[in-house]
């Protein structure tokens, strides 16, 4: 499975962005998808988790402001980010826990990051 994240950009504090993570490939199933972010000089942080189409976890720093969702018809996961703060500035990554339907092998896939910059 290949993941492609997009939707990042420059936004003013208080603004909004929607990130997308599109999955492509064949004969697979995805149970769990995650959004991570990594700010300069900091460790990668788990931002949101979706298990079987339901958001199940948000980091405390984004609760109430970010909403994760998934559209199975489009094989795409989204991260709606509202009330953005300068401290949300980071490279955002998506990943998935994927099962190959033929071999039942489970693997983790990462997409290339997309930069989000919150600045006036």
PDB file of C-alpha atoms in Angstrom:
ATOM      1  CA  UNK A   1       0.000   0.000   0.000  1.00  0.00           C
ATOM      2  CA  UNK A   2       1.233   3.469  -0.843  1.00  0.00           C
ATOM      3  CA  UNK A   3       0.091   6.481   1.136  1.00  0.00           C
ATOM      4  CA  UNK A   4       0.155  10.042  -0.129  1.00  0.00           C
ATOM      5  CA  UNK A   5      -0.453  12.939   2.245  1.00  0.00           C
ATOM      6  CA  UNK A   6      -1.434  16.359   0.939  1.00  0.00           C
ATOM      7  CA  UNK A   7      -3.158  19.572   1.932  1.00  0.00           C
ATOM      8  CA  UNK A   8      -0.481  21.279   3.970  1.00  0.00           C
ATOM      9  CA  UNK A   9       0.406  24.922   3.626  1.00  0.00           C
ATOM     10  CA  UNK A  10       0.807  28.258   5.337  1.00  0.00           C
ATOM     11  CA  UNK A  11      -2.094  29.483   7.448  1.00  0.00           C
ATOM     12  CA  UNK A  12      -2.578  32.255   9.966  1.00  0.00           C
ATOM     13  CA  UNK A  13      -3.230  31.491  13.640  1.00  0.00           C
ATOM     14  CA  UNK A  14      -6.889  30.679  14.127  1.00  0.00           C
ATOM     15  CA  UNK A  15      -7.207  29.395  10.597  1.00  0.00           C
ATOM     16  CA  UNK A  16      -8.089  25.968   9.255  1.00  0.00           C
ATOM     17  CA  UNK A  17      -6.637  23.341   6.973  1.00  0.00           C
ATOM     18  CA  UNK A  18      -7.741  19.913   5.847  1.00  0.00           C
ATOM     19  CA  UNK A  19      -5.119  17.257   5.240  1.00  0.00           C
ATOM     20  CA  UNK A  20      -5.754  14.201   3.102  1.00  0.00           C
ATOM     21  CA  UNK A  21      -4.036  10.827   3.041  1.00  0.00           C
ATOM     22  CA  UNK A  22      -4.857   8.722  -0.004  1.00  0.00           C
ATOM     23  CA  UNK A  23      -4.111   4.999  -0.051  1.00  0.00           C
ATOM     24  CA  UNK A  24      -3.420   3.100  -3.239  1.00  0.00           C
ATOM     25  CA  UNK A  25      -2.655  -0.501  -4.013  1.00  0.00           C
ATOM     26  CA  UNK A  26      -4.593  -3.712  -4.443  1.00  0.00           C
ATOM     27  CA  UNK A  27      -5.888  -6.638  -2.397  1.00  0.00           C
ATOM     28  CA  UNK A  28      -5.432  -5.124   1.021  1.00  0.00           C
ATOM     29  CA  UNK A  29      -7.435  -4.037   4.012  1.00  0.00           C
ATOM     30  CA  UNK A  30      -6.641  -1.272   6.442  1.00  0.00           C
ATOM     31  CA  UNK A  31      -7.918  -1.432   9.999  1.00  0.00           C
ATOM     32  CA  UNK A  32      -5.956   1.345  11.649  1.00  0.00           C
ATOM     33  CA  UNK A  33      -4.785   4.676  10.288  1.00  0.00           C
ATOM     34  CA  UNK A  34      -2.897   7.353  12.155  1.00  0.00           C
ATOM     35  CA  UNK A  35      -1.830  10.948  11.774  1.00  0.00           C
ATOM     36  CA  UNK A  36       1.536  11.909  13.216  1.00  0.00           C
ATOM     37  CA  UNK A  37       3.439  15.164  13.208  1.00  0.00           C
ATOM     38  CA  UNK A  38       7.011  16.169  13.783  1.00  0.00           C
ATOM     39  CA  UNK A  39       8.122  19.676  14.597  1.00  0.00           C
ATOM     40  CA  UNK A  40      11.749  20.772  14.158  1.00  0.00           C
ATOM     41  CA  UNK A  41      13.897  19.438  16.963  1.00  0.00           C
ATOM     42  CA  UNK A  42      11.076  17.368  18.440  1.00  0.00           C
ATOM     43  CA  UNK A  43      10.086  13.729  18.399  1.00  0.00           C
ATOM     44  CA  UNK A  44       7.327  12.487  16.139  1.00  0.00           C
ATOM     45  CA  UNK A  45       3.981  12.806  17.930  1.00  0.00           C
ATOM     46  CA  UNK A  46       0.837  10.751  17.432  1.00  0.00           C
ATOM     47  CA  UNK A  47      -1.973  13.180  16.660  1.00  0.00           C
ATOM     48  CA  UNK A  48      -5.018  11.044  15.841  1.00  0.00           C
ATOM     49  CA  UNK A  49      -5.996   7.410  15.329  1.00  0.00           C
ATOM     50  CA  UNK A  50      -8.859   5.886  13.370  1.00  0.00           C
ATOM     51  CA  UNK A  51      -9.749   2.240  13.911  1.00  0.00           C
ATOM     52  CA  UNK A  52     -12.342   0.714  11.624  1.00  0.00           C
ATOM     53  CA  UNK A  53     -13.579   4.125  10.463  1.00  0.00           C
ATOM     54  CA  UNK A  54     -13.957   5.542  13.981  1.00  0.00           C
ATOM     55  CA  UNK A  55     -11.635   8.148  15.461  1.00  0.00           C
ATOM     56  CA  UNK A  56     -10.490   6.587  18.695  1.00  0.00           C
ATOM     57  CA  UNK A  57      -7.722   8.798  19.978  1.00  0.00           C
ATOM     58  CA  UNK A  58      -6.518  12.375  19.808  1.00  0.00           C
ATOM     59  CA  UNK A  59      -3.497  13.872  21.474  1.00  0.00           C
ATOM     60  CA  UNK A  60      -4.376  16.287  24.270  1.00  0.00           C
ATOM     61  CA  UNK A  61      -2.815  19.120  22.330  1.00  0.00           C
ATOM     62  CA  UNK A  62      -5.354  18.850  19.489  1.00  0.00           C
ATOM     63  CA  UNK A  63      -8.521  17.631  21.206  1.00  0.00           C
ATOM     64  CA  UNK A  64     -11.502  19.776  20.346  1.00  0.00           C
ATOM     65  CA  UNK A  65      -9.686  21.378  17.404  1.00  0.00           C
ATOM     66  CA  UNK A  66      -8.781  18.505  15.075  1.00  0.00           C
ATOM     67  CA  UNK A  67     -11.112  15.902  13.623  1.00  0.00           C
ATOM     68  CA  UNK A  68      -9.991  12.758  11.857  1.00  0.00           C
ATOM     69  CA  UNK A  69     -12.228  10.929   9.427  1.00  0.00           C
ATOM     70  CA  UNK A  70     -12.051   8.286   6.742  1.00  0.00           C
ATOM     71  CA  UNK A  71     -13.836   7.789   3.433  1.00  0.00           C
ATOM     72  CA  UNK A  72     -13.542   4.149   2.448  1.00  0.00           C
ATOM     73  CA  UNK A  73     -15.062   4.748  -0.976  1.00  0.00           C
ATOM     74  CA  UNK A  74     -12.157   7.057  -1.771  1.00  0.00           C
ATOM     75  CA  UNK A  75      -9.540   5.125   0.227  1.00  0.00           C
ATOM     76  CA  UNK A  76      -8.719   8.392   1.917  1.00  0.00           C
ATOM     77  CA  UNK A  77      -8.258   9.593   5.480  1.00  0.00           C
ATOM     78  CA  UNK A  78      -8.658  13.235   6.440  1.00  0.00           C
ATOM     79  CA  UNK A  79      -7.532  15.506   9.250  1.00  0.00           C
ATOM     80  CA  UNK A  80      -9.649  18.630   9.659  1.00  0.00           C
ATOM     81  CA  UNK A  81      -7.625  21.151  11.638  1.00  0.00           C
ATOM     82  CA  UNK A  82      -9.334  24.196  13.125  1.00  0.00           C
ATOM     83  CA  UNK A  83      -8.222  26.985  15.441  1.00  0.00           C
ATOM     84  CA  UNK A  84      -4.653  26.386  14.384  1.00  0.00           C
ATOM     85  CA  UNK A  85      -1.852  27.611  16.604  1.00  0.00           C
ATOM     86  CA  UNK A  86       1.808  28.334  15.860  1.00  0.00           C
ATOM     87  CA  UNK A  87       2.699  25.258  17.910  1.00  0.00           C
ATOM     88  CA  UNK A  88       0.832  23.118  15.383  1.00  0.00           C
ATOM     89  CA  UNK A  89       3.580  23.886  12.888  1.00  0.00           C
ATOM     90  CA  UNK A  90       5.118  20.575  11.842  1.00  0.00           C
ATOM     91  CA  UNK A  91       5.441  18.048   9.077  1.00  0.00           C
ATOM     92  CA  UNK A  92       2.333  15.862   9.194  1.00  0.00           C
ATOM     93  CA  UNK A  93       2.527  12.172   8.272  1.00  0.00           C
ATOM     94  CA  UNK A  94      -0.056   9.468   7.854  1.00  0.00           C
ATOM     95  CA  UNK A  95       0.455   5.768   8.376  1.00  0.00           C
ATOM     96  CA  UNK A  96      -1.601   2.635   8.215  1.00  0.00           C
ATOM     97  CA  UNK A  97      -1.619  -0.898   9.556  1.00  0.00           C
ATOM     98  CA  UNK A  98      -2.312  -2.915   6.434  1.00  0.00           C
ATOM     99  CA  UNK A  99      -3.207  -6.542   5.870  1.00  0.00           C
ATOM    100  CA  UNK A 100      -2.432  -8.244   2.596  1.00  0.00           C
ATOM    101  CA  UNK A 101      -5.553 -10.234   1.732  1.00  0.00           C
ATOM    102  CA  UNK A 102      -3.644 -12.998  -0.017  1.00  0.00           C
ATOM    103  CA  UNK A 103      -0.888 -13.644   2.510  1.00  0.00           C
ATOM    104  CA  UNK A 104      -2.560 -12.122   5.610  1.00  0.00           C
ATOM    105  CA  UNK A 105       0.738 -10.428   6.245  1.00  0.00           C
ATOM    106  CA  UNK A 106       0.435  -7.276   8.309  1.00  0.00           C
ATOM    107  CA  UNK A 107       2.654  -4.326   7.563  1.00  0.00           C
ATOM    108  CA  UNK A 108       2.948  -0.663   8.396  1.00  0.00           C
ATOM    109  CA  UNK A 109       2.996   1.912   5.634  1.00  0.00           C
ATOM    110  CA  UNK A 110       4.040   5.539   5.875  1.00  0.00           C
ATOM    111  CA  UNK A 111       3.230   8.383   3.557  1.00  0.00           C
ATOM    112  CA  UNK A 112       5.534  11.251   2.759  1.00  0.00           C
ATOM    113  CA  UNK A 113       4.863  14.194   5.006  1.00  0.00           C
ATOM    114  CA  UNK A 114       3.107  17.437   4.242  1.00  0.00           C
ATOM    115  CA  UNK A 115       4.276  20.687   5.824  1.00  0.00           C
ATOM    116  CA  UNK A 116       1.878  22.745   7.911  1.00  0.00           C
ATOM    117  CA  UNK A 117       3.058  26.187   8.962  1.00  0.00           C
ATOM    118  CA  UNK A 118       0.971  28.383  11.243  1.00  0.00           C
ATOM    119  CA  UNK A 119       2.272  31.907  11.266  1.00  0.00           C
ATOM    120  CA  UNK A 120       1.103  35.490  10.927  1.00  0.00           C
TER     121      UNK A 120
END
